PDB file of C-alpha atoms in Angstrom:
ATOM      1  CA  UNK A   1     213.576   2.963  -5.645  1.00  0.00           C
ATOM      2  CA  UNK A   2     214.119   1.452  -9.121  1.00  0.00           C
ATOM      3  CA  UNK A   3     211.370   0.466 -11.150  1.00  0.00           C
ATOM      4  CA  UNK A   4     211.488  -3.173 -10.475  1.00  0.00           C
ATOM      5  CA  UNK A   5     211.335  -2.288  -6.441  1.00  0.00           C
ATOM      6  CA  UNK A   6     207.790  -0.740  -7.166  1.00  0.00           C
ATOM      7  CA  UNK A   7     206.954  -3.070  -9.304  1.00  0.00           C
ATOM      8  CA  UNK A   8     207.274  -5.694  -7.183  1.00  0.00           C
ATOM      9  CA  UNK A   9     205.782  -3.588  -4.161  1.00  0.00           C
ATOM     10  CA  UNK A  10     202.687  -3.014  -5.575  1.00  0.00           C
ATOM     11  CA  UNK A  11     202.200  -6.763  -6.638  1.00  0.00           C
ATOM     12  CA  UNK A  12     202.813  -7.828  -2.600  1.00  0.00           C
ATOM     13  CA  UNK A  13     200.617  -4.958  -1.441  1.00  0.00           C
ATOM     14  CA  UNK A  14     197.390  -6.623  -3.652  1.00  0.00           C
ATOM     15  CA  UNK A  15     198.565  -9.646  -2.967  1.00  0.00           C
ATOM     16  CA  UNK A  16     197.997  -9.149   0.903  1.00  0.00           C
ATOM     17  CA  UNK A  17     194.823  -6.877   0.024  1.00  0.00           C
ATOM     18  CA  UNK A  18     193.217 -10.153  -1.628  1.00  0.00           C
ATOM     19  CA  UNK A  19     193.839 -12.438   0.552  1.00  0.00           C
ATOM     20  CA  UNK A  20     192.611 -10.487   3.423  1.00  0.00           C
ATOM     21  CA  UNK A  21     189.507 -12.009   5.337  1.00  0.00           C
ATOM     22  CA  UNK A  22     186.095 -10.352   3.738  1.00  0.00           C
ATOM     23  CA  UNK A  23     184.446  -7.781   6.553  1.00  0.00           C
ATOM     24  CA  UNK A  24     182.228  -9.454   9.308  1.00  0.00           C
ATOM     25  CA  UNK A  25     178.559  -8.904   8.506  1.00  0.00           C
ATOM     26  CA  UNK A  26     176.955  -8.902  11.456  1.00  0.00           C
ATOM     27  CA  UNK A  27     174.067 -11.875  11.061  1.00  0.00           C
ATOM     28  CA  UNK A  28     170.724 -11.165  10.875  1.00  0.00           C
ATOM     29  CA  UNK A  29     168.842 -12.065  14.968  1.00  0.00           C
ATOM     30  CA  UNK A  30     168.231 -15.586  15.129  1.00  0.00           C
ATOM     31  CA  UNK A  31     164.266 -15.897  14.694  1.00  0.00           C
ATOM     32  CA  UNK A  32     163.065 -18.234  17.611  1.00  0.00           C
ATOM     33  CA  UNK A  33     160.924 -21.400  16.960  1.00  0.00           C
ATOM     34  CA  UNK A  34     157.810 -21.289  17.101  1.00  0.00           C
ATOM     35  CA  UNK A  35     156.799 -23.453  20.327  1.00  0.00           C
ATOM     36  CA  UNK A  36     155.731 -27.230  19.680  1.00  0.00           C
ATOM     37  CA  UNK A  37     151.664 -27.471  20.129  1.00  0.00           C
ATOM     38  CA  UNK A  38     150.696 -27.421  23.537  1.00  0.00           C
ATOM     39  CA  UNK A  39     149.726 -31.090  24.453  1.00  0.00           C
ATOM     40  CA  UNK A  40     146.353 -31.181  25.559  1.00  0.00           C
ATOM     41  CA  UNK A  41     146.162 -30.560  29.430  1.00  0.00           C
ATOM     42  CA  UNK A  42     145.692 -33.988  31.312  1.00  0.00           C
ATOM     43  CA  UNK A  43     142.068 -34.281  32.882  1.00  0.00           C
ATOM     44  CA  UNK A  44     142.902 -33.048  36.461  1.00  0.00           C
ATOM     45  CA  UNK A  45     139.889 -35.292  37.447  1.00  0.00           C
ATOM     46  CA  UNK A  46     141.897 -38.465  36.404  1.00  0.00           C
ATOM     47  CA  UNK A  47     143.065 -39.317  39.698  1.00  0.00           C
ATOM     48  CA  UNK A  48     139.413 -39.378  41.290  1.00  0.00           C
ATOM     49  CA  UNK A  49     137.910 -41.404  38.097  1.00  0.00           C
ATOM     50  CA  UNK A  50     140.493 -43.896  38.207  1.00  0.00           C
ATOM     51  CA  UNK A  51     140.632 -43.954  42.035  1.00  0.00           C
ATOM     52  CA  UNK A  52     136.630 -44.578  41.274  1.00  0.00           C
ATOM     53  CA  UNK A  53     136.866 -47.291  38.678  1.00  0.00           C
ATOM     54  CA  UNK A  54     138.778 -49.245  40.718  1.00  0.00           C
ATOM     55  CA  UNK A  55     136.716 -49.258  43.673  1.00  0.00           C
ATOM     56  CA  UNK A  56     133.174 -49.779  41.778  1.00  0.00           C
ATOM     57  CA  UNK A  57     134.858 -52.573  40.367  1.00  0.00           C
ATOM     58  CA  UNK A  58     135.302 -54.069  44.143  1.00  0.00           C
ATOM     59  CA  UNK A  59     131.903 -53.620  45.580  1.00  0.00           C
ATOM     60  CA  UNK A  60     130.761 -56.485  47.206  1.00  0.00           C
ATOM     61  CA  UNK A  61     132.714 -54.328  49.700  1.00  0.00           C
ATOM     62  CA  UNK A  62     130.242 -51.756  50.758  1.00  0.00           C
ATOM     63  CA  UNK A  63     133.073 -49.467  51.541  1.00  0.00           C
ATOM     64  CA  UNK A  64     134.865 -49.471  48.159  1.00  0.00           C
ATOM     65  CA  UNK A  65     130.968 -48.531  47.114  1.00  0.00           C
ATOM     66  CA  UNK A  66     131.174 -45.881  49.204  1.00  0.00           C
ATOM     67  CA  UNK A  67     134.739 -44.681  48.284  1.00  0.00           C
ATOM     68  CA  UNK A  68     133.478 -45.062  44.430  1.00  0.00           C
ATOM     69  CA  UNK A  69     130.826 -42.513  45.242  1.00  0.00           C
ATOM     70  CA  UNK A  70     132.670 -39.941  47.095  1.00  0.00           C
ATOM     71  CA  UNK A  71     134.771 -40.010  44.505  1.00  0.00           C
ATOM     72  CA  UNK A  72     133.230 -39.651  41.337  1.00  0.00           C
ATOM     73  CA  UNK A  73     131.150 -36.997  43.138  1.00  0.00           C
ATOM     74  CA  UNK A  74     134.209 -35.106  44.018  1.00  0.00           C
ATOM     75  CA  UNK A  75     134.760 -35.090  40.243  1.00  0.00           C
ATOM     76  CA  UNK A  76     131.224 -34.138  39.335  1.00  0.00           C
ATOM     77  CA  UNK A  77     132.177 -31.135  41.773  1.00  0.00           C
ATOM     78  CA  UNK A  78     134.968 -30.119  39.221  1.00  0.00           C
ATOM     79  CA  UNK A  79     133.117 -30.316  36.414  1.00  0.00           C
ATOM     80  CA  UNK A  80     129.709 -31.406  35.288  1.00  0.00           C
ATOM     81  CA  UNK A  81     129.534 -34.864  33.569  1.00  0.00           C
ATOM     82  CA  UNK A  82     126.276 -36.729  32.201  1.00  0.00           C
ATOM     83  CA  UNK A  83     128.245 -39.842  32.506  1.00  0.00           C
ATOM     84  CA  UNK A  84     129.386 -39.395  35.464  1.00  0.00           C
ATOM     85  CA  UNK A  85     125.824 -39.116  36.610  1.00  0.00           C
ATOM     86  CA  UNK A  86     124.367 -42.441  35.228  1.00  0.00           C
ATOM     87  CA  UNK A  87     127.550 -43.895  37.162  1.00  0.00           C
ATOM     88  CA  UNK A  88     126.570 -42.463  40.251  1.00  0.00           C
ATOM     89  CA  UNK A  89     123.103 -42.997  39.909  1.00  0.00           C
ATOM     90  CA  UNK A  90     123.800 -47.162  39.029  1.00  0.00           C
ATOM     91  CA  UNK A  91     126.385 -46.864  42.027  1.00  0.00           C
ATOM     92  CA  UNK A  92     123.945 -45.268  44.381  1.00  0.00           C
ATOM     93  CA  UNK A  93     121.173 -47.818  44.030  1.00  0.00           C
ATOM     94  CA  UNK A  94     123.998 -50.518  44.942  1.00  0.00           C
ATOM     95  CA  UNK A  95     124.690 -48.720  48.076  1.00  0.00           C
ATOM     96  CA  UNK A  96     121.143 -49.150  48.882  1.00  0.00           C
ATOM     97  CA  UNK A  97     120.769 -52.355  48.011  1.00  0.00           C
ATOM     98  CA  UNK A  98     123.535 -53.036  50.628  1.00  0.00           C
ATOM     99  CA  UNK A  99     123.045 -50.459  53.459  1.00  0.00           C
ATOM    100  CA  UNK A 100     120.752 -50.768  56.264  1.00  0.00           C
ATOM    101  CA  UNK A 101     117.920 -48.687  57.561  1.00  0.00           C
ATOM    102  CA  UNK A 102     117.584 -44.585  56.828  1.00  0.00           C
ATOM    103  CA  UNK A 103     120.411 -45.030  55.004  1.00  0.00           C
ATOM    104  CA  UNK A 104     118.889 -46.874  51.878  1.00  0.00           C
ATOM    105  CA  UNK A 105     116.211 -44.453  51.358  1.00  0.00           C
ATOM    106  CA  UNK A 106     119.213 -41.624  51.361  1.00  0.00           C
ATOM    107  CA  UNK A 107     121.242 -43.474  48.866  1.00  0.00           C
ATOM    108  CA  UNK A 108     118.099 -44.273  46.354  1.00  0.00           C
ATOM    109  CA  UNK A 109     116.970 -40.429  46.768  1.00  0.00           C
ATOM    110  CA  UNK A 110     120.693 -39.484  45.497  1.00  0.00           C
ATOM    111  CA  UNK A 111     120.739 -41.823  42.929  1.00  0.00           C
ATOM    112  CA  UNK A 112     117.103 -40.609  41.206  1.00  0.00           C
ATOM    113  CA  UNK A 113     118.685 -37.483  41.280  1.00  0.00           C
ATOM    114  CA  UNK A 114     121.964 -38.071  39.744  1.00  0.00           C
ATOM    115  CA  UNK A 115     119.868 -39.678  36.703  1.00  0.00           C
ATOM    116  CA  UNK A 116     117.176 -37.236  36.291  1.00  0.00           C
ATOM    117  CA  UNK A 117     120.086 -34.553  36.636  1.00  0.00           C
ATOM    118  CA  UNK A 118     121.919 -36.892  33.451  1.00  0.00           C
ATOM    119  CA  UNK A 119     118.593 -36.168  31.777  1.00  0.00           C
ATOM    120  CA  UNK A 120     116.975 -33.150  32.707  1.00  0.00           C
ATOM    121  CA  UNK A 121     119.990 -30.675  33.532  1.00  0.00           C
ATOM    122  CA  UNK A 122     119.458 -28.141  36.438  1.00  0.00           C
ATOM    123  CA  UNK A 123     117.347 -25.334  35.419  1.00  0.00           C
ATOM    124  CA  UNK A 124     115.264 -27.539  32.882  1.00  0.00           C
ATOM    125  CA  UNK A 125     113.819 -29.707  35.315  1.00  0.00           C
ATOM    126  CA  UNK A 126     110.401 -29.257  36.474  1.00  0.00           C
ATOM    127  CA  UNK A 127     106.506 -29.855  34.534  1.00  0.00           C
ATOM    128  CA  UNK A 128     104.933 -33.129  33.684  1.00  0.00           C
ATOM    129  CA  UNK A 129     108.249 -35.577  33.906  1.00  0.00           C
ATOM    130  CA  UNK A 130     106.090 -38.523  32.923  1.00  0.00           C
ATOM    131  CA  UNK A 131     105.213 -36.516  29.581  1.00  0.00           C
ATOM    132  CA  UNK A 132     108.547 -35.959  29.180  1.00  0.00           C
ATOM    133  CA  UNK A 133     109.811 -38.890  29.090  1.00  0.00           C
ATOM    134  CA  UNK A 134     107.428 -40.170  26.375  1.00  0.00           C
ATOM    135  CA  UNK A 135     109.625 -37.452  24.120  1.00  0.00           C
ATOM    136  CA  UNK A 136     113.218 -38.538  25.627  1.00  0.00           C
ATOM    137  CA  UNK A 137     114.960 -40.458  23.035  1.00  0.00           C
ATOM    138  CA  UNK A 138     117.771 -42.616  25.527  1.00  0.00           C
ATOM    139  CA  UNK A 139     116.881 -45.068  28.287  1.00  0.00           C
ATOM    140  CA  UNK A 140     119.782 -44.732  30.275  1.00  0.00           C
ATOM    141  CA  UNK A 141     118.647 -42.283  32.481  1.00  0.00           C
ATOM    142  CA  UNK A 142     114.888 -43.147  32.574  1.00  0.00           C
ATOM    143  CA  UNK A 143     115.749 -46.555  33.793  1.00  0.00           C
ATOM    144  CA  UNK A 144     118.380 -45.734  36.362  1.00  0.00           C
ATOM    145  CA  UNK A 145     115.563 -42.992  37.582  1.00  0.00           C
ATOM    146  CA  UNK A 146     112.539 -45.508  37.483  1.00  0.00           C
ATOM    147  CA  UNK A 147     115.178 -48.103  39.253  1.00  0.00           C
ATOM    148  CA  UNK A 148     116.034 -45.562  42.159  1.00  0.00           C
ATOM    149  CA  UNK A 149     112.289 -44.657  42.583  1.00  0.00           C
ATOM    150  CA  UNK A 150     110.864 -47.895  42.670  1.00  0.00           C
ATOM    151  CA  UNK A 151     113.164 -49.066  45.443  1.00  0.00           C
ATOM    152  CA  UNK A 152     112.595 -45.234  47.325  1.00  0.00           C
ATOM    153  CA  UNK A 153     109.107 -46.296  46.747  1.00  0.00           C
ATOM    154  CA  UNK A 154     109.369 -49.603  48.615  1.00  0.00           C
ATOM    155  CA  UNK A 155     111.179 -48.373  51.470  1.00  0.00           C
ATOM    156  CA  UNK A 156     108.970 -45.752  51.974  1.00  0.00           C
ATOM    157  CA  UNK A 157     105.299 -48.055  51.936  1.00  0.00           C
ATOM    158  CA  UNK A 158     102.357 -48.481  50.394  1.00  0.00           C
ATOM    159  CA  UNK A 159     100.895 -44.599  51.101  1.00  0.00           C
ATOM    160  CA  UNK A 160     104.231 -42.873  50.761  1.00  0.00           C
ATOM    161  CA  UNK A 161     105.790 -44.817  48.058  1.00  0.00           C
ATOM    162  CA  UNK A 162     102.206 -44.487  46.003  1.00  0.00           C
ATOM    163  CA  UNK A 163     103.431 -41.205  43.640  1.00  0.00           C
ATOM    164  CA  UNK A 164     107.519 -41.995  43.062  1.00  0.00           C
ATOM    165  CA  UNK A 165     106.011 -45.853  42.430  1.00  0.00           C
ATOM    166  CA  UNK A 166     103.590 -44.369  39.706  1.00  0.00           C
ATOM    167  CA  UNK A 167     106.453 -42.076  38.185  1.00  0.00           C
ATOM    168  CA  UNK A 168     108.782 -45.324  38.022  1.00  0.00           C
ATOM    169  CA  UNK A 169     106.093 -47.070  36.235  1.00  0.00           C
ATOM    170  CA  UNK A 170     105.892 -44.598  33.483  1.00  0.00           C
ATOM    171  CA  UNK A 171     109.557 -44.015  33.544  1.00  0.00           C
ATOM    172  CA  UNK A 172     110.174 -47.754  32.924  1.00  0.00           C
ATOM    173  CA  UNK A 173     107.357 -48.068  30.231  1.00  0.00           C
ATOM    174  CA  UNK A 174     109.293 -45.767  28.095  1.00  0.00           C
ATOM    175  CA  UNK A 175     112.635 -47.539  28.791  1.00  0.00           C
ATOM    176  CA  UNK A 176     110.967 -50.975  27.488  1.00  0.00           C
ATOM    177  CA  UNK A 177     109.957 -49.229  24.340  1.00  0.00           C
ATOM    178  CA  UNK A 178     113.461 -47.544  23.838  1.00  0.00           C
ATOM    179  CA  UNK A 179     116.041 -50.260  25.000  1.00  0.00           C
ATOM    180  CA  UNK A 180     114.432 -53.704  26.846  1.00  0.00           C
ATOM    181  CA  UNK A 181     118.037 -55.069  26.887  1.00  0.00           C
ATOM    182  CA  UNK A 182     119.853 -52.238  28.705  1.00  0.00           C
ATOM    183  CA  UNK A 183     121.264 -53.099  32.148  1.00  0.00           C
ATOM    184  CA  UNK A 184     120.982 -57.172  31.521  1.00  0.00           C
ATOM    185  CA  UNK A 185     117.021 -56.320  30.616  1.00  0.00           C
ATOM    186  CA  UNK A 186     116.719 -53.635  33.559  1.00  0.00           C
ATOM    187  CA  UNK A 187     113.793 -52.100  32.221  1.00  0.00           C
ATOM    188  CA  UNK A 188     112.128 -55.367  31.518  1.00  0.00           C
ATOM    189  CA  UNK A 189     112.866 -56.483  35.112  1.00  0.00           C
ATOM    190  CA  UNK A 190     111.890 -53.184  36.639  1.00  0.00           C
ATOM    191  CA  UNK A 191     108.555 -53.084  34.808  1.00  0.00           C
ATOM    192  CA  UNK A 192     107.829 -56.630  35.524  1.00  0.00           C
ATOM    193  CA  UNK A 193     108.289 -55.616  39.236  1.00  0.00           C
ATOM    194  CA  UNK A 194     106.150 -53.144  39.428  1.00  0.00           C
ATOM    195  CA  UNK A 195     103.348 -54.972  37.560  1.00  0.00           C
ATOM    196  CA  UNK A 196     103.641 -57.450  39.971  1.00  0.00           C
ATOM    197  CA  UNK A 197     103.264 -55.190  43.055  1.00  0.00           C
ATOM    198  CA  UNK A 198     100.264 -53.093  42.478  1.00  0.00           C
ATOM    199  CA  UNK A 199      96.792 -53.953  42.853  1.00  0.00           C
ATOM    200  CA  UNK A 200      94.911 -54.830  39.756  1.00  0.00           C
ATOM    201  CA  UNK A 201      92.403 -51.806  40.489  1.00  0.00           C
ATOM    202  CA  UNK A 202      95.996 -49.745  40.780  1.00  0.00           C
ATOM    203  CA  UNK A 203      97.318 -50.793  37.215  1.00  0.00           C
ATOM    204  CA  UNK A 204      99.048 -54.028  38.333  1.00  0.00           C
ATOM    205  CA  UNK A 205      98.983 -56.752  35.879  1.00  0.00           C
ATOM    206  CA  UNK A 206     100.511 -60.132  36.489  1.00  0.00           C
ATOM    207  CA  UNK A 207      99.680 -61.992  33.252  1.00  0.00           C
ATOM    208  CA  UNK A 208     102.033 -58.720  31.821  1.00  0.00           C
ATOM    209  CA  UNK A 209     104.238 -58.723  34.919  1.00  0.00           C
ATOM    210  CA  UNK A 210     105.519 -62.745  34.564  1.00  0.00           C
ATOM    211  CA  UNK A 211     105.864 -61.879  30.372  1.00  0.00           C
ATOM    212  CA  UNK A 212     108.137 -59.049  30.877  1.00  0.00           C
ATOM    213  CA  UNK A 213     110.056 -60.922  33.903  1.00  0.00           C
ATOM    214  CA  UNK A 214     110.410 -64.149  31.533  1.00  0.00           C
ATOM    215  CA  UNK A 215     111.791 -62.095  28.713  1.00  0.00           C
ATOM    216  CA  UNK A 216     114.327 -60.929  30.661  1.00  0.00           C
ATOM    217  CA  UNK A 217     115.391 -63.998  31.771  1.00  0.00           C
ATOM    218  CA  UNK A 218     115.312 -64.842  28.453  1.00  0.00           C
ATOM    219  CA  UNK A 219     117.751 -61.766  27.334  1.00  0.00           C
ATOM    220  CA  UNK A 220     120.117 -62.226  30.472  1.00  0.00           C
ATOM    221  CA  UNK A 221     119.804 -65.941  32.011  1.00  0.00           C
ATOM    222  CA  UNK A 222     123.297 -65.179  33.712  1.00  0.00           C
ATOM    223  CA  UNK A 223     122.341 -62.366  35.434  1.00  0.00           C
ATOM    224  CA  UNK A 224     120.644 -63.823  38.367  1.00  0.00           C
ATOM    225  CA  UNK A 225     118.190 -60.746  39.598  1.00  0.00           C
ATOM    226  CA  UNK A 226     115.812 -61.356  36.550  1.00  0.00           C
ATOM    227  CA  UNK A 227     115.026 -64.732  38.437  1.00  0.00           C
ATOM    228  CA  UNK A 228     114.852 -63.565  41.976  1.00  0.00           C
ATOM    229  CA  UNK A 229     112.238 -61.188  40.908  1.00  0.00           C
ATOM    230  CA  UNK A 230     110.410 -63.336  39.168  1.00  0.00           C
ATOM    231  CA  UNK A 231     110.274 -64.922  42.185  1.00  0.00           C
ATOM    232  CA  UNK A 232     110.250 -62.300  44.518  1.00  0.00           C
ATOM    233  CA  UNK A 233     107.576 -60.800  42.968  1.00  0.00           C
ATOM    234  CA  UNK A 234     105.627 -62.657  40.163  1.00  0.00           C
ATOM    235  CA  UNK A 235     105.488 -65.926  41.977  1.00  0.00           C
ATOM    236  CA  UNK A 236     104.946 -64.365  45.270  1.00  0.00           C
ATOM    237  CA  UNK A 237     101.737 -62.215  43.863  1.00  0.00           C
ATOM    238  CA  UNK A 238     100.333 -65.558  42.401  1.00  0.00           C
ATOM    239  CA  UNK A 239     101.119 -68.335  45.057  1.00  0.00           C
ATOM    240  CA  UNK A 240     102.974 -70.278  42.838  1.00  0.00           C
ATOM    241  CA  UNK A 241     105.519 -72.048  45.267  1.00  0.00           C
ATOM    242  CA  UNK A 242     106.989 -74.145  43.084  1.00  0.00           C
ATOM    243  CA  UNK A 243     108.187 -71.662  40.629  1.00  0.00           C
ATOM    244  CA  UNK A 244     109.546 -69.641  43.715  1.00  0.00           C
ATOM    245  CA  UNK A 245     111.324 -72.821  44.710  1.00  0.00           C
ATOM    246  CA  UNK A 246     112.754 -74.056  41.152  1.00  0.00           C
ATOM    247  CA  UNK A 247     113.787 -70.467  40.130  1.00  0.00           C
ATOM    248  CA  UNK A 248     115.626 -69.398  43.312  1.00  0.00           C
ATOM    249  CA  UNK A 249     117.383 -72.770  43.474  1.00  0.00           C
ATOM    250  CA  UNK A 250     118.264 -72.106  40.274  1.00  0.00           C
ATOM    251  CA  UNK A 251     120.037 -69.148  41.884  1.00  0.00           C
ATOM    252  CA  UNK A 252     121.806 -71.077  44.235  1.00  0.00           C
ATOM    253  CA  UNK A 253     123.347 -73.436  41.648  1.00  0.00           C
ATOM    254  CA  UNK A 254     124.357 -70.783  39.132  1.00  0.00           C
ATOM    255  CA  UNK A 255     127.952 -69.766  39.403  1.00  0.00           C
ATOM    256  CA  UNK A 256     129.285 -65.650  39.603  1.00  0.00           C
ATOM    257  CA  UNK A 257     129.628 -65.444  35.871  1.00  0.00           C
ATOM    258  CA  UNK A 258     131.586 -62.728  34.373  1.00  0.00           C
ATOM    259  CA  UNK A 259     133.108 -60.333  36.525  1.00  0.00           C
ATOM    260  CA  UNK A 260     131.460 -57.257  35.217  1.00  0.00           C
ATOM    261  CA  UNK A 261     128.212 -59.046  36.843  1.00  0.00           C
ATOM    262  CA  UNK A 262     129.231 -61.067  39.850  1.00  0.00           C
ATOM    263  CA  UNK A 263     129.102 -59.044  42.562  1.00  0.00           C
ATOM    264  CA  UNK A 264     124.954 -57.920  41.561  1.00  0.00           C
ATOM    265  CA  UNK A 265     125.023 -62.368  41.217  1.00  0.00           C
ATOM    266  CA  UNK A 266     126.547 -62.487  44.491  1.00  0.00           C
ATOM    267  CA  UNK A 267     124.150 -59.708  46.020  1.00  0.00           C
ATOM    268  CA  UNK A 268     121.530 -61.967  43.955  1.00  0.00           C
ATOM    269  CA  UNK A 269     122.220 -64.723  45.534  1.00  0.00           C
ATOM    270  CA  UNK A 270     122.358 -63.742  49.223  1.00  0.00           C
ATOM    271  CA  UNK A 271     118.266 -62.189  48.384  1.00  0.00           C
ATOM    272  CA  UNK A 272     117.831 -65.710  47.161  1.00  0.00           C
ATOM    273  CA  UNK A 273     118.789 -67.702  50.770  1.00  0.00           C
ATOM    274  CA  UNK A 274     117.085 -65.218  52.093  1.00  0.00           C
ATOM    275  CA  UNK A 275     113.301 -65.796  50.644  1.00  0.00           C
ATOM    276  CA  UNK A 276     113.840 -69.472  50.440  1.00  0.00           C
ATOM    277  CA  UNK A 277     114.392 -68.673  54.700  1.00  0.00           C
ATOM    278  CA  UNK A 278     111.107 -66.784  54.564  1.00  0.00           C
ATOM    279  CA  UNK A 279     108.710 -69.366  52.055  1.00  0.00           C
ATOM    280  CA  UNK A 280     106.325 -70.517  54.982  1.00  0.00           C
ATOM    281  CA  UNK A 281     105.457 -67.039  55.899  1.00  0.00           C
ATOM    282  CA  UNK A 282     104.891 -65.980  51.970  1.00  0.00           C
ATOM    283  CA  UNK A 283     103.186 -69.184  51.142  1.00  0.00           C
TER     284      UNK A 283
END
């Protein structure tokens, strides 16, 4: 082979050596991602609350009351829930209010419980509950507790219904002091109530009793149980017909309001016919 021939042989052979593809490097193991943030787990209770919403929201039907009940207490069952208890004890008294025979006195017993539970959790209950609740610091649940009492008391009697009636008393004295406006003036309401109904010897006061039911009148004119109890109970005590007359006609004539309040202004209103039905016998 001359020496142009090798020459020209070596210049092919680094010719095809340079353009030859590089070696494969094998690449390094993909590293995974990291997984997005777990989204926070849906309440599994959601079905029951909203199932319960809806229904408390309809109960001038005593069954949708009932179906509200069963089931936020389904979801109390899941997991405990302060809330949930001042809901069940408000939705409890309604059920009394609109059941019939043993049946009330079941459904105020569960609601005091539900709210003294919402205040006093299982395992710290127990002592002097009228000292404690001079040291609670929220109404909520004294109110709701004083409100089931009371009516336990009154379906119970006079004898019976003498210790829960003197427990709602305090319990409502301390809910005036904390928060007169909660519940469309509940506590003033409740308080004037029970002033109302006990003997003067027994701590009754009705000078006290017709302030307390005017004030909340005063707070919440809409919300038509302030004036049924005032005259229910204040005009009632003093034999004062014609304020029994104007204020439960005043019932009558007033319309549902909001809708967060009409169906207690319906219930209201159907306790209203009802004592104007019964003024000869309680004049």
């Amino acid at each position: 082979m001359s020496f142009r021939h090798r020459l020209f042989f070596a210049l092919s052979v680094s010719l095809v050596q340079a353009c030859a593809p590089a070696p494969t490097v094998p690449l390094a193991p993909a590293v995974p991602l990291a997984p997005p943030a777990a989204a926070k787990l849906a309440d599994p209770r959601a079905g029951l609350l909203t199932l319960a919403h809806g229904a408390f929201a309809r109960r001038s039907e005593p069954a949708q009351v009932r179906r509200a009940v069963e089931a936020w207490e389904q979801a109390l069952d899941a997991r405990e829930d302060r809330e949930l208890r001042l809901r069940l004890a408000r939705a409890s008294h309604f059920l009394g209010l609109v059941s019939e025979g043993a049946q009330r006195r079941v459904h105020f017993e569960r609601g005091s419980e539900h709210a003294l539970r919402a205040w006093r959790p299982a395992g710290r209950t127990g002592g002097d509950e009228c000292a404690a609740a001079r040291e609670c610091a929220e109404a909520a649940p004294l109110f709701w507790r004083a409100e089931n009492l009371e009516a336990l008391a009154r379906e119970q009697g006079i004898v019976a219904g003498a210790a829960p009636r003197a427990l709602a008393e305090c319990l409502a004295q301390r809910a005036v002091a904390l928060r007169p406006d909660l519940f469309h003036g509940g506590p003033l309401r409740l308080l004037g109530r029970l002033l109302a109904s006990l003997p003067a010897l027994g701590g009754g006061d009705l000078a006290h009793s017709r302030e307390l039911l005017e004030a909340a009148i005063a707070r919440s004119p809409d919300f038509l149980q302030n004036r049924v109890d005032f005259a229910a109970f204040w005009a009632v005590k003093a034999q004062d017909r014609e304020v029994f007359g104007s204020a439960l006609r005043a019932v009558l004539d007033a319309p549902d309001g909001d809708a967060a309040i009409a169906p207690e202004n319906r219930l209201a209103r159907e306790r209203a016919r009802a004592l104007l039905e019964r003024a000869d016998v309680l004049f």
